[in-house]
Amino acid sequence: MDMKEFSEKNRERCEHPKGFNHALDSWSVSDWFTALLGELGEAANVAKKLNRVRDGIPGNKETEAELKKKLERELADAFIYFDLLCQRCRVDLPAAVLDTFFRKSLEIGYESFDLSIPGSREHLQRACPEHLAIQLNRKGKP
Ligand SMILES: [Mg+2]
């Protein structure tokens, strides 16, 4: 499942009567931010407990393995809300992430895309044509 397919499923489950039965637009952007930050707070609390493990500080009720699994789930919860927040904001997350990643790569002079890989030019042309043009121009290739 790619990111676009996941986003479609995520929204479908959010809004479906047999899912959360919660229309995406019935919550404000602030509401979705609150949900996202709640999950990040839960993840941070687990990270704090893993710091206790690292530092030999007592107080945890769960094992390190249990905490690592819990961190994984809280981060996933956060991602799920982040995706819904982006949908609420009408942000095309995969496109925005690629565009932002490539722009920063260009800014720092990092060749983030190996154009010698078959199909990579076409992929980059679809994802971020501006980045492809700049990268080709930098290499002096038409
Ligand atoms: Mg959670």
Short mmCIF file of N, CA, C and O and ligand atoms in Angstrom, two decimals:
data_model
loop_
_atom_site.label_atom_id
_atom_site.label_comp_id
_atom_site.label_asym_id
_atom_site.label_seq_id
_atom_site.Cartn_x
_atom_site.Cartn_y
_atom_site.Cartn_z
N MET A 1 0.85 -1.18 0.00
CA MET A 1 0.00 0.00 0.00
C MET A 1 0.89 1.24 0.00
O MET A 1 1.76 1.38 0.84
N ASP A 2 0.70 2.11 -0.98
CA ASP A 2 1.49 3.34 -0.98
C ASP A 2 0.78 4.41 -0.14
O ASP A 2 -0.31 4.20 0.38
N MET A 3 1.44 5.54 -0.03
CA MET A 3 0.93 6.59 0.86
C MET A 3 -0.44 7.09 0.44
O MET A 3 -1.31 7.33 1.29
N LYS A 4 -0.64 7.24 -0.86
CA LYS A 4 -1.94 7.73 -1.35
C LYS A 4 -3.05 6.74 -1.00
O LYS A 4 -4.12 7.14 -0.54
N GLU A 5 -2.76 5.45 -1.20
CA GLU A 5 -3.76 4.43 -0.86
C GLU A 5 -4.04 4.42 0.64
O GLU A 5 -5.18 4.27 1.07
N PHE A 6 -2.96 4.56 1.43
CA PHE A 6 -3.16 4.58 2.88
C PHE A 6 -4.04 5.77 3.28
O PHE A 6 -4.97 5.63 4.08
N SER A 7 -3.76 6.94 2.71
CA SER A 7 -4.55 8.13 3.05
C SER A 7 -6.03 7.93 2.72
O SER A 7 -6.90 8.34 3.49
N GLU A 8 -6.28 7.31 1.59
CA GLU A 8 -7.67 7.05 1.22
C GLU A 8 -8.34 6.13 2.24
O GLU A 8 -9.47 6.36 2.66
N LYS A 9 -7.63 5.07 2.64
CA LYS A 9 -8.18 4.14 3.65
C LYS A 9 -8.35 4.83 4.99
O LYS A 9 -9.32 4.58 5.71
N ASN A 10 -7.39 5.66 5.34
CA ASN A 10 -7.43 6.36 6.61
C ASN A 10 -8.66 7.26 6.70
O ASN A 10 -9.39 7.26 7.69
N ARG A 11 -8.89 8.01 5.64
CA ARG A 11 -10.06 8.90 5.63
C ARG A 11 -11.36 8.10 5.59
O ARG A 11 -12.32 8.44 6.27
N GLU A 12 -11.34 7.04 4.80
CA GLU A 12 -12.54 6.19 4.71
C GLU A 12 -12.91 5.65 6.10
O GLU A 12 -14.07 5.71 6.50
N ARG A 13 -11.92 5.15 6.85
CA ARG A 13 -12.20 4.61 8.18
C ARG A 13 -12.67 5.71 9.13
O ARG A 13 -13.55 5.52 9.95
N CYS A 14 -12.07 6.89 8.96
CA CYS A 14 -12.45 8.02 9.81
C CYS A 14 -13.93 8.35 9.63
O CYS A 14 -14.66 8.56 10.60
N GLU A 15 -14.37 8.37 8.37
CA GLU A 15 -15.71 8.88 8.07
C GLU A 15 -16.79 7.80 7.97
O GLU A 15 -17.98 8.11 8.07
N HIS A 16 -16.38 6.57 7.78
CA HIS A 16 -17.35 5.49 7.54
C HIS A 16 -18.24 5.25 8.78
O HIS A 16 -17.73 5.28 9.90
N PRO A 17 -19.53 5.03 8.55
CA PRO A 17 -20.42 4.77 9.70
C PRO A 17 -19.97 3.59 10.57
O PRO A 17 -20.24 3.58 11.77
N LYS A 18 -19.30 2.61 9.94
CA LYS A 18 -18.81 1.48 10.72
C LYS A 18 -17.37 1.71 11.21
O LYS A 18 -16.78 0.83 11.86
N GLY A 19 -16.80 2.86 10.85
CA GLY A 19 -15.47 3.23 11.35
C GLY A 19 -15.66 4.20 12.52
O GLY A 19 -16.43 3.91 13.45
N PHE A 20 -15.03 5.37 12.45
CA PHE A 20 -15.19 6.37 13.51
C PHE A 20 -16.41 7.25 13.30
O PHE A 20 -16.78 8.03 14.18
N ASN A 21 -17.00 7.14 12.09
CA ASN A 21 -18.20 7.91 11.78
C ASN A 21 -17.99 9.40 12.09
O ASN A 21 -18.81 10.05 12.72
N HIS A 22 -16.86 9.89 11.63
CA HIS A 22 -16.41 11.23 11.98
C HIS A 22 -15.96 11.95 10.71
O HIS A 22 -14.88 11.67 10.19
N ALA A 23 -16.81 12.83 10.23
CA ALA A 23 -16.46 13.57 9.01
C ALA A 23 -15.20 14.39 9.23
O ALA A 23 -15.07 15.09 10.25
N LEU A 24 -14.28 14.27 8.29
CA LEU A 24 -12.98 14.96 8.41
C LEU A 24 -13.16 16.45 8.70
O LEU A 24 -12.48 17.01 9.56
N ASP A 25 -14.08 17.08 7.98
CA ASP A 25 -14.25 18.52 8.12
C ASP A 25 -15.09 18.92 9.34
O ASP A 25 -15.29 20.11 9.58
N SER A 26 -15.59 17.93 10.10
CA SER A 26 -16.34 18.29 11.31
C SER A 26 -15.39 18.74 12.42
O SER A 26 -15.82 19.31 13.42
N TRP A 27 -14.11 18.44 12.27
CA TRP A 27 -13.11 18.96 13.20
C TRP A 27 -12.32 20.05 12.50
O TRP A 27 -11.99 19.93 11.30
N SER A 28 -11.98 21.07 13.23
CA SER A 28 -11.16 22.16 12.70
C SER A 28 -9.71 21.69 12.58
O SER A 28 -9.33 20.63 13.11
N VAL A 29 -8.92 22.49 11.90
CA VAL A 29 -7.48 22.20 11.82
C VAL A 29 -6.91 22.13 13.24
O VAL A 29 -6.12 21.24 13.57
N SER A 30 -7.35 23.04 14.11
CA SER A 30 -6.87 23.03 15.50
C SER A 30 -7.24 21.74 16.21
O SER A 30 -6.45 21.22 17.01
N ASP A 31 -8.45 21.23 15.95
CA ASP A 31 -8.85 19.96 16.56
C ASP A 31 -7.92 18.83 16.13
O ASP A 31 -7.52 17.99 16.95
N TRP A 32 -7.59 18.79 14.85
CA TRP A 32 -6.70 17.72 14.37
C TRP A 32 -5.30 17.89 14.91
O TRP A 32 -4.61 16.91 15.22
N PHE A 33 -4.84 19.15 15.04
CA PHE A 33 -3.54 19.38 15.67
C PHE A 33 -3.54 18.86 17.11
O PHE A 33 -2.56 18.26 17.56
N THR A 34 -4.62 19.10 17.81
CA THR A 34 -4.70 18.64 19.20
C THR A 34 -4.62 17.12 19.27
O THR A 34 -3.91 16.56 20.12
N ALA A 35 -5.31 16.46 18.35
CA ALA A 35 -5.27 14.99 18.32
C ALA A 35 -3.84 14.51 18.02
O ALA A 35 -3.33 13.59 18.68
N LEU A 36 -3.20 15.14 17.04
CA LEU A 36 -1.84 14.75 16.68
C LEU A 36 -0.89 14.97 17.86
O LEU A 36 -0.11 14.08 18.21
N LEU A 37 -0.97 16.12 18.47
CA LEU A 37 -0.05 16.42 19.58
C LEU A 37 -0.33 15.53 20.79
O LEU A 37 0.60 15.22 21.55
N GLY A 38 -1.58 15.12 20.96
CA GLY A 38 -1.89 14.15 22.02
C GLY A 38 -1.14 12.85 21.81
O GLY A 38 -0.54 12.29 22.75
N GLU A 39 -1.12 12.38 20.58
CA GLU A 39 -0.40 11.14 20.28
C GLU A 39 1.11 11.33 20.42
O GLU A 39 1.81 10.45 20.91
N LEU A 40 1.61 12.48 19.98
CA LEU A 40 3.05 12.74 20.14
C LEU A 40 3.42 12.81 21.61
O LEU A 40 4.50 12.37 22.02
N GLY A 41 2.50 13.35 22.43
CA GLY A 41 2.74 13.38 23.87
C GLY A 41 2.80 11.98 24.45
O GLY A 41 3.66 11.69 25.31
N GLU A 42 1.92 11.11 23.99
CA GLU A 42 1.96 9.72 24.45
C GLU A 42 3.28 9.07 24.04
O GLU A 42 3.89 8.34 24.84
N ALA A 43 3.71 9.33 22.81
CA ALA A 43 4.99 8.77 22.35
C ALA A 43 6.15 9.33 23.17
O ALA A 43 7.07 8.58 23.56
N ALA A 44 6.10 10.61 23.47
CA ALA A 44 7.18 11.22 24.26
C ALA A 44 7.23 10.63 25.66
O ALA A 44 8.32 10.45 26.24
N ASN A 45 6.07 10.32 26.23
CA ASN A 45 6.05 9.71 27.57
C ASN A 45 6.72 8.34 27.55
O ASN A 45 7.46 7.99 28.48
N VAL A 46 6.50 7.59 26.49
CA VAL A 46 7.18 6.28 26.36
C VAL A 46 8.68 6.50 26.19
O VAL A 46 9.48 5.78 26.80
N ALA A 47 9.05 7.50 25.39
CA ALA A 47 10.48 7.80 25.21
C ALA A 47 11.11 8.16 26.56
O ALA A 47 12.25 7.76 26.83
N LYS A 48 10.39 8.90 27.38
CA LYS A 48 10.89 9.23 28.73
C LYS A 48 11.16 7.95 29.53
O LYS A 48 12.20 7.82 30.19
N LYS A 49 10.25 6.99 29.41
CA LYS A 49 10.43 5.72 30.14
C LYS A 49 11.61 4.93 29.58
O LYS A 49 12.32 4.27 30.34
N LEU A 50 11.82 5.02 28.28
CA LEU A 50 12.99 4.35 27.69
C LEU A 50 14.28 5.06 28.14
O LEU A 50 15.32 4.41 28.30
N ASN A 51 14.21 6.35 28.36
CA ASN A 51 15.37 7.06 28.91
C ASN A 51 15.69 6.55 30.31
O ASN A 51 16.86 6.44 30.69
N ARG A 52 14.63 6.25 31.08
CA ARG A 52 14.84 5.68 32.42
C ARG A 52 15.58 4.34 32.31
O ARG A 52 16.49 4.07 33.10
N VAL A 53 15.17 3.53 31.34
CA VAL A 53 15.84 2.24 31.12
C VAL A 53 17.32 2.50 30.81
O VAL A 53 18.21 1.91 31.40
N ARG A 54 17.55 3.41 29.87
CA ARG A 54 18.93 3.74 29.47
C ARG A 54 19.78 4.20 30.64
O ARG A 54 20.94 3.81 30.77
N ASP A 55 19.16 4.99 31.55
CA ASP A 55 19.90 5.60 32.64
C ASP A 55 19.82 4.81 33.95
O ASP A 55 20.35 5.25 34.97
N GLY A 56 19.11 3.66 33.94
CA GLY A 56 19.01 2.84 35.14
C GLY A 56 18.18 3.47 36.25
O GLY A 56 18.41 3.23 37.44
N ILE A 57 17.19 4.26 35.87
CA ILE A 57 16.33 4.94 36.84
C ILE A 57 15.06 4.10 37.04
O ILE A 57 14.42 3.72 36.06
N PRO A 58 14.67 3.82 38.30
CA PRO A 58 13.47 3.01 38.53
C PRO A 58 12.19 3.81 38.24
O PRO A 58 12.23 5.03 38.10
N GLY A 59 11.07 3.09 38.20
CA GLY A 59 9.78 3.75 38.03
C GLY A 59 8.93 3.18 36.91
O GLY A 59 7.74 3.46 36.83
N ASN A 60 9.53 2.37 36.04
CA ASN A 60 8.75 1.79 34.94
C ASN A 60 8.00 0.55 35.39
O ASN A 60 8.49 -0.22 36.21
N LYS A 61 6.82 0.36 34.82
CA LYS A 61 6.03 -0.85 35.09
C LYS A 61 6.11 -1.84 33.93
O LYS A 61 5.66 -2.96 34.03
N GLU A 62 6.64 -1.37 32.79
CA GLU A 62 6.73 -2.22 31.61
C GLU A 62 8.19 -2.52 31.31
O GLU A 62 9.09 -1.76 31.68
N THR A 63 8.39 -3.64 30.62
CA THR A 63 9.75 -4.01 30.23
C THR A 63 10.21 -3.10 29.08
O THR A 63 9.39 -2.43 28.43
N GLU A 64 11.50 -3.15 28.80
CA GLU A 64 12.03 -2.36 27.70
C GLU A 64 11.40 -2.79 26.38
O GLU A 64 11.04 -1.94 25.55
N ALA A 65 11.23 -4.09 26.20
CA ALA A 65 10.63 -4.59 24.96
C ALA A 65 9.19 -4.09 24.82
O ALA A 65 8.76 -3.69 23.72
N GLU A 66 8.46 -4.11 25.93
CA GLU A 66 7.07 -3.62 25.89
C GLU A 66 7.05 -2.12 25.55
O GLU A 66 6.19 -1.66 24.79
N LEU A 67 7.98 -1.39 26.12
CA LEU A 67 8.04 0.05 25.86
C LEU A 67 8.38 0.34 24.40
O LEU A 67 7.81 1.26 23.78
N LYS A 68 9.30 -0.43 23.85
CA LYS A 68 9.67 -0.22 22.44
C LYS A 68 8.47 -0.48 21.53
O LYS A 68 8.26 0.24 20.54
N LYS A 69 7.71 -1.52 21.83
CA LYS A 69 6.51 -1.82 21.04
C LYS A 69 5.49 -0.70 21.20
O LYS A 69 4.84 -0.28 20.23
N LYS A 70 5.37 -0.21 22.43
CA LYS A 70 4.41 0.87 22.69
C LYS A 70 4.82 2.15 21.96
O LYS A 70 3.96 2.85 21.40
N LEU A 71 6.11 2.43 21.93
CA LEU A 71 6.59 3.62 21.20
C LEU A 71 6.24 3.51 19.73
O LEU A 71 5.76 4.47 19.11
N GLU A 72 6.45 2.33 19.18
CA GLU A 72 6.12 2.09 17.77
C GLU A 72 4.64 2.40 17.52
O GLU A 72 4.31 3.09 16.54
N ARG A 73 3.78 1.94 18.40
CA ARG A 73 2.34 2.14 18.20
C ARG A 73 1.93 3.61 18.39
O ARG A 73 1.07 4.11 17.66
N GLU A 74 2.55 4.27 19.34
CA GLU A 74 2.20 5.69 19.55
C GLU A 74 2.68 6.54 18.38
O GLU A 74 1.99 7.48 17.96
N LEU A 75 3.86 6.23 17.85
CA LEU A 75 4.34 6.97 16.68
C LEU A 75 3.43 6.71 15.47
O LEU A 75 3.16 7.62 14.68
N ALA A 76 2.96 5.48 15.36
CA ALA A 76 2.04 5.16 14.27
C ALA A 76 0.71 5.91 14.46
O ALA A 76 0.16 6.45 13.50
N ASP A 77 0.23 5.96 15.71
CA ASP A 77 -0.98 6.75 15.99
C ASP A 77 -0.78 8.20 15.54
O ASP A 77 -1.65 8.81 14.93
N ALA A 78 0.38 8.74 15.86
CA ALA A 78 0.69 10.13 15.50
C ALA A 78 0.69 10.29 13.98
O ALA A 78 0.14 11.26 13.45
N PHE A 79 1.28 9.34 13.30
CA PHE A 79 1.32 9.42 11.84
C PHE A 79 -0.08 9.39 11.25
O PHE A 79 -0.40 10.13 10.30
N ILE A 80 -0.93 8.54 11.80
CA ILE A 80 -2.31 8.42 11.31
C ILE A 80 -3.04 9.75 11.48
O ILE A 80 -3.71 10.24 10.56
N TYR A 81 -2.88 10.38 12.63
CA TYR A 81 -3.49 11.70 12.84
C TYR A 81 -2.84 12.76 11.96
O TYR A 81 -3.51 13.67 11.46
N PHE A 82 -1.52 12.65 11.78
CA PHE A 82 -0.83 13.62 10.93
C PHE A 82 -1.38 13.56 9.51
O PHE A 82 -1.63 14.60 8.88
N ASP A 83 -1.60 12.36 9.03
CA ASP A 83 -2.18 12.20 7.70
C ASP A 83 -3.56 12.83 7.63
O ASP A 83 -3.89 13.52 6.66
N LEU A 84 -4.38 12.61 8.65
CA LEU A 84 -5.73 13.21 8.66
C LEU A 84 -5.65 14.73 8.75
O LEU A 84 -6.42 15.44 8.10
N LEU A 85 -4.71 15.23 9.54
CA LEU A 85 -4.51 16.68 9.62
C LEU A 85 -4.15 17.25 8.25
O LEU A 85 -4.71 18.27 7.82
N CYS A 86 -3.25 16.58 7.56
CA CYS A 86 -2.86 17.04 6.22
C CYS A 86 -4.04 17.00 5.26
O CYS A 86 -4.23 17.93 4.46
N GLN A 87 -4.86 15.96 5.37
CA GLN A 87 -6.04 15.89 4.51
C GLN A 87 -7.01 17.02 4.85
O GLN A 87 -7.60 17.63 3.96
N ARG A 88 -7.16 17.30 6.14
CA ARG A 88 -8.04 18.40 6.57
C ARG A 88 -7.55 19.74 6.02
O ARG A 88 -8.34 20.62 5.69
N CYS A 89 -6.22 19.88 5.93
CA CYS A 89 -5.60 21.10 5.40
C CYS A 89 -5.52 21.09 3.88
O CYS A 89 -5.00 22.05 3.29
N ARG A 90 -6.01 20.02 3.27
CA ARG A 90 -5.95 19.87 1.80
C ARG A 90 -4.51 19.89 1.29
O ARG A 90 -4.22 20.43 0.22
N VAL A 91 -3.63 19.30 2.07
CA VAL A 91 -2.22 19.17 1.68
C VAL A 91 -2.03 17.78 1.08
O VAL A 91 -2.43 16.78 1.70
N ASP A 92 -1.45 17.72 -0.10
CA ASP A 92 -1.08 16.44 -0.71
C ASP A 92 0.25 16.04 -0.06
O ASP A 92 1.32 16.48 -0.49
N LEU A 93 0.16 15.23 0.98
CA LEU A 93 1.33 14.94 1.80
C LEU A 93 2.49 14.31 1.03
O LEU A 93 3.62 14.81 1.13
N PRO A 94 2.27 13.24 0.25
CA PRO A 94 3.42 12.66 -0.47
C PRO A 94 4.10 13.69 -1.38
O PRO A 94 5.32 13.78 -1.42
N ALA A 95 3.30 14.47 -2.10
CA ALA A 95 3.89 15.47 -3.00
C ALA A 95 4.61 16.55 -2.21
O ALA A 95 5.71 16.97 -2.58
N ALA A 96 4.01 16.99 -1.11
CA ALA A 96 4.63 18.05 -0.30
C ALA A 96 5.93 17.57 0.34
O ALA A 96 6.91 18.32 0.40
N VAL A 97 5.94 16.33 0.80
CA VAL A 97 7.16 15.79 1.42
C VAL A 97 8.28 15.69 0.39
O VAL A 97 9.41 16.13 0.65
N LEU A 98 7.96 15.15 -0.77
CA LEU A 98 8.99 15.04 -1.82
C LEU A 98 9.49 16.40 -2.24
O LEU A 98 10.70 16.62 -2.35
N ASP A 99 8.57 17.32 -2.47
CA ASP A 99 8.96 18.65 -2.90
C ASP A 99 9.86 19.32 -1.86
O ASP A 99 10.91 19.87 -2.20
N THR A 100 9.47 19.23 -0.61
CA THR A 100 10.25 19.86 0.47
C THR A 100 11.60 19.17 0.63
O THR A 100 12.63 19.84 0.81
N PHE A 101 11.59 17.85 0.55
CA PHE A 101 12.85 17.09 0.66
C PHE A 101 13.82 17.49 -0.45
O PHE A 101 15.00 17.76 -0.20
N PHE A 102 13.32 17.54 -1.67
CA PHE A 102 14.19 17.87 -2.80
C PHE A 102 14.69 19.31 -2.72
O PHE A 102 15.83 19.60 -3.03
N ARG A 103 13.81 20.23 -2.30
CA ARG A 103 14.23 21.62 -2.18
C ARG A 103 15.35 21.78 -1.16
O ARG A 103 16.33 22.49 -1.39
N LYS A 104 15.22 21.11 -0.02
CA LYS A 104 16.27 21.19 1.00
C LYS A 104 17.55 20.53 0.49
O LYS A 104 18.66 21.04 0.73
N SER A 105 17.40 19.43 -0.24
CA SER A 105 18.57 18.75 -0.80
C SER A 105 19.32 19.69 -1.74
O SER A 105 20.55 19.78 -1.68
N LEU A 106 18.55 20.38 -2.59
CA LEU A 106 19.18 21.34 -3.50
C LEU A 106 19.88 22.45 -2.73
O LEU A 106 20.99 22.85 -3.05
N GLU A 107 19.21 22.92 -1.69
CA GLU A 107 19.75 24.03 -0.88
C GLU A 107 21.10 23.67 -0.28
O GLU A 107 21.99 24.51 -0.20
N ILE A 108 21.26 22.43 0.16
CA ILE A 108 22.52 22.03 0.81
C ILE A 108 23.48 21.36 -0.17
O ILE A 108 24.55 20.91 0.23
N GLY A 109 23.07 21.27 -1.45
CA GLY A 109 23.96 20.69 -2.45
C GLY A 109 24.01 19.18 -2.42
O GLY A 109 24.98 18.58 -2.90
N TYR A 110 22.97 18.55 -1.90
CA TYR A 110 22.94 17.09 -1.81
C TYR A 110 22.22 16.51 -3.02
O TYR A 110 21.11 16.94 -3.35
N GLU A 111 22.86 15.55 -3.67
CA GLU A 111 22.23 14.88 -4.81
C GLU A 111 21.30 13.81 -4.26
O GLU A 111 21.73 12.70 -3.98
N SER A 112 20.04 14.18 -4.09
CA SER A 112 19.11 13.27 -3.41
C SER A 112 18.49 12.25 -4.34
O SER A 112 17.78 11.37 -3.89
N PHE A 113 18.77 12.35 -5.60
CA PHE A 113 18.15 11.42 -6.54
C PHE A 113 19.21 10.95 -7.52
O PHE A 113 19.84 11.77 -8.19
N ASP A 114 19.44 9.68 -7.58
CA ASP A 114 20.42 9.10 -8.50
C ASP A 114 19.76 8.90 -9.86
O ASP A 114 19.00 7.96 -10.07
N LEU A 115 20.07 9.80 -10.78
CA LEU A 115 19.41 9.77 -12.09
C LEU A 115 19.91 8.63 -12.97
O LEU A 115 19.35 8.39 -14.04
N SER A 116 20.94 7.91 -12.52
CA SER A 116 21.41 6.78 -13.31
C SER A 116 20.53 5.54 -13.10
O SER A 116 20.62 4.58 -13.86
N ILE A 117 19.67 5.57 -12.08
CA ILE A 117 18.77 4.44 -11.83
C ILE A 117 17.64 4.48 -12.86
O ILE A 117 16.99 5.52 -13.02
N PRO A 118 17.42 3.35 -13.57
CA PRO A 118 16.36 3.34 -14.59
C PRO A 118 15.01 3.75 -14.00
O PRO A 118 14.62 3.26 -12.94
N GLY A 119 14.35 4.66 -14.68
CA GLY A 119 13.02 5.11 -14.25
C GLY A 119 13.05 6.29 -13.29
O GLY A 119 12.01 6.89 -13.01
N SER A 120 14.25 6.62 -12.79
CA SER A 120 14.31 7.68 -11.78
C SER A 120 13.97 9.06 -12.36
O SER A 120 13.34 9.87 -11.70
N ARG A 121 14.39 9.30 -13.59
CA ARG A 121 14.06 10.60 -14.22
C ARG A 121 12.56 10.78 -14.34
O ARG A 121 12.02 11.84 -14.03
N GLU A 122 11.90 9.72 -14.79
CA GLU A 122 10.45 9.80 -14.97
C GLU A 122 9.76 10.01 -13.62
O GLU A 122 8.81 10.80 -13.51
N HIS A 123 10.25 9.30 -12.61
CA HIS A 123 9.66 9.43 -11.28
C HIS A 123 9.84 10.85 -10.76
O HIS A 123 8.89 11.47 -10.26
N LEU A 124 11.04 11.36 -10.91
CA LEU A 124 11.32 12.71 -10.43
C LEU A 124 10.55 13.75 -11.24
O LEU A 124 10.08 14.76 -10.69
N GLN A 125 10.40 13.50 -12.52
CA GLN A 125 9.64 14.42 -13.37
C GLN A 125 8.20 14.55 -12.86
O GLN A 125 7.64 15.64 -12.82
N ARG A 126 7.63 13.43 -12.44
CA ARG A 126 6.26 13.46 -11.90
C ARG A 126 6.22 14.10 -10.52
O ARG A 126 5.32 14.88 -10.22
N ALA A 127 7.20 13.75 -9.67
CA ALA A 127 7.16 14.18 -8.27
C ALA A 127 7.56 15.64 -8.10
O ALA A 127 6.95 16.36 -7.32
N CYS A 128 8.60 16.04 -8.80
CA CYS A 128 9.13 17.39 -8.59
C CYS A 128 9.91 17.82 -9.83
O CYS A 128 11.14 17.77 -9.85
N PRO A 129 9.19 18.24 -10.87
CA PRO A 129 9.87 18.58 -12.13
C PRO A 129 10.91 19.69 -11.97
O PRO A 129 11.93 19.68 -12.65
N GLU A 130 10.65 20.61 -11.05
CA GLU A 130 11.60 21.70 -10.84
C GLU A 130 12.94 21.14 -10.34
O GLU A 130 14.01 21.59 -10.77
N HIS A 131 12.86 20.16 -9.46
CA HIS A 131 14.08 19.56 -8.93
C HIS A 131 14.85 18.84 -10.03
O HIS A 131 16.07 18.95 -10.12
N LEU A 132 14.12 18.14 -10.88
CA LEU A 132 14.78 17.43 -11.99
C LEU A 132 15.50 18.43 -12.88
O LEU A 132 16.66 18.22 -13.25
N ALA A 133 14.82 19.52 -13.22
CA ALA A 133 15.42 20.52 -14.10
C ALA A 133 16.69 21.10 -13.48
O ALA A 133 17.72 21.23 -14.16
N ILE A 134 16.63 21.40 -12.21
CA ILE A 134 17.80 21.98 -11.54
C ILE A 134 18.93 20.96 -11.48
O ILE A 134 20.10 21.28 -11.74
N GLN A 135 18.57 19.72 -11.14
CA GLN A 135 19.61 18.68 -11.02
C GLN A 135 20.27 18.42 -12.37
O GLN A 135 21.48 18.28 -12.46
N LEU A 136 19.47 18.38 -13.44
CA LEU A 136 20.03 18.17 -14.77
C LEU A 136 20.89 19.36 -15.18
O LEU A 136 21.97 19.19 -15.75
N ASN A 137 20.44 20.54 -14.87
CA ASN A 137 21.19 21.75 -15.21
C ASN A 137 22.51 21.79 -14.46
O ASN A 137 23.54 22.15 -15.02
N ARG A 138 22.49 21.36 -13.21
CA ARG A 138 23.71 21.34 -12.40
C ARG A 138 24.74 20.39 -12.99
O ARG A 138 25.93 20.63 -12.99
N LYS A 139 24.22 19.26 -13.51
CA LYS A 139 25.13 18.26 -14.09
C LYS A 139 25.55 18.66 -15.50
O LYS A 139 26.39 17.98 -16.09
N GLY A 140 24.91 19.69 -16.06
CA GLY A 140 25.24 20.11 -17.40
C GLY A 140 24.67 19.19 -18.47
O GLY A 140 25.13 19.18 -19.60
N LYS A 141 23.63 18.43 -18.07
CA LYS A 141 22.99 17.53 -19.04
C LYS A 141 21.67 18.14 -19.46
O LYS A 141 20.96 18.69 -18.63
N PRO A 142 21.34 18.03 -20.74
CA PRO A 142 20.07 18.58 -21.22
C PRO A 142 18.88 17.76 -20.74
O PRO A 142 19.01 16.65 -20.36
MG MG B 1 -2.05 6.53 21.24
#
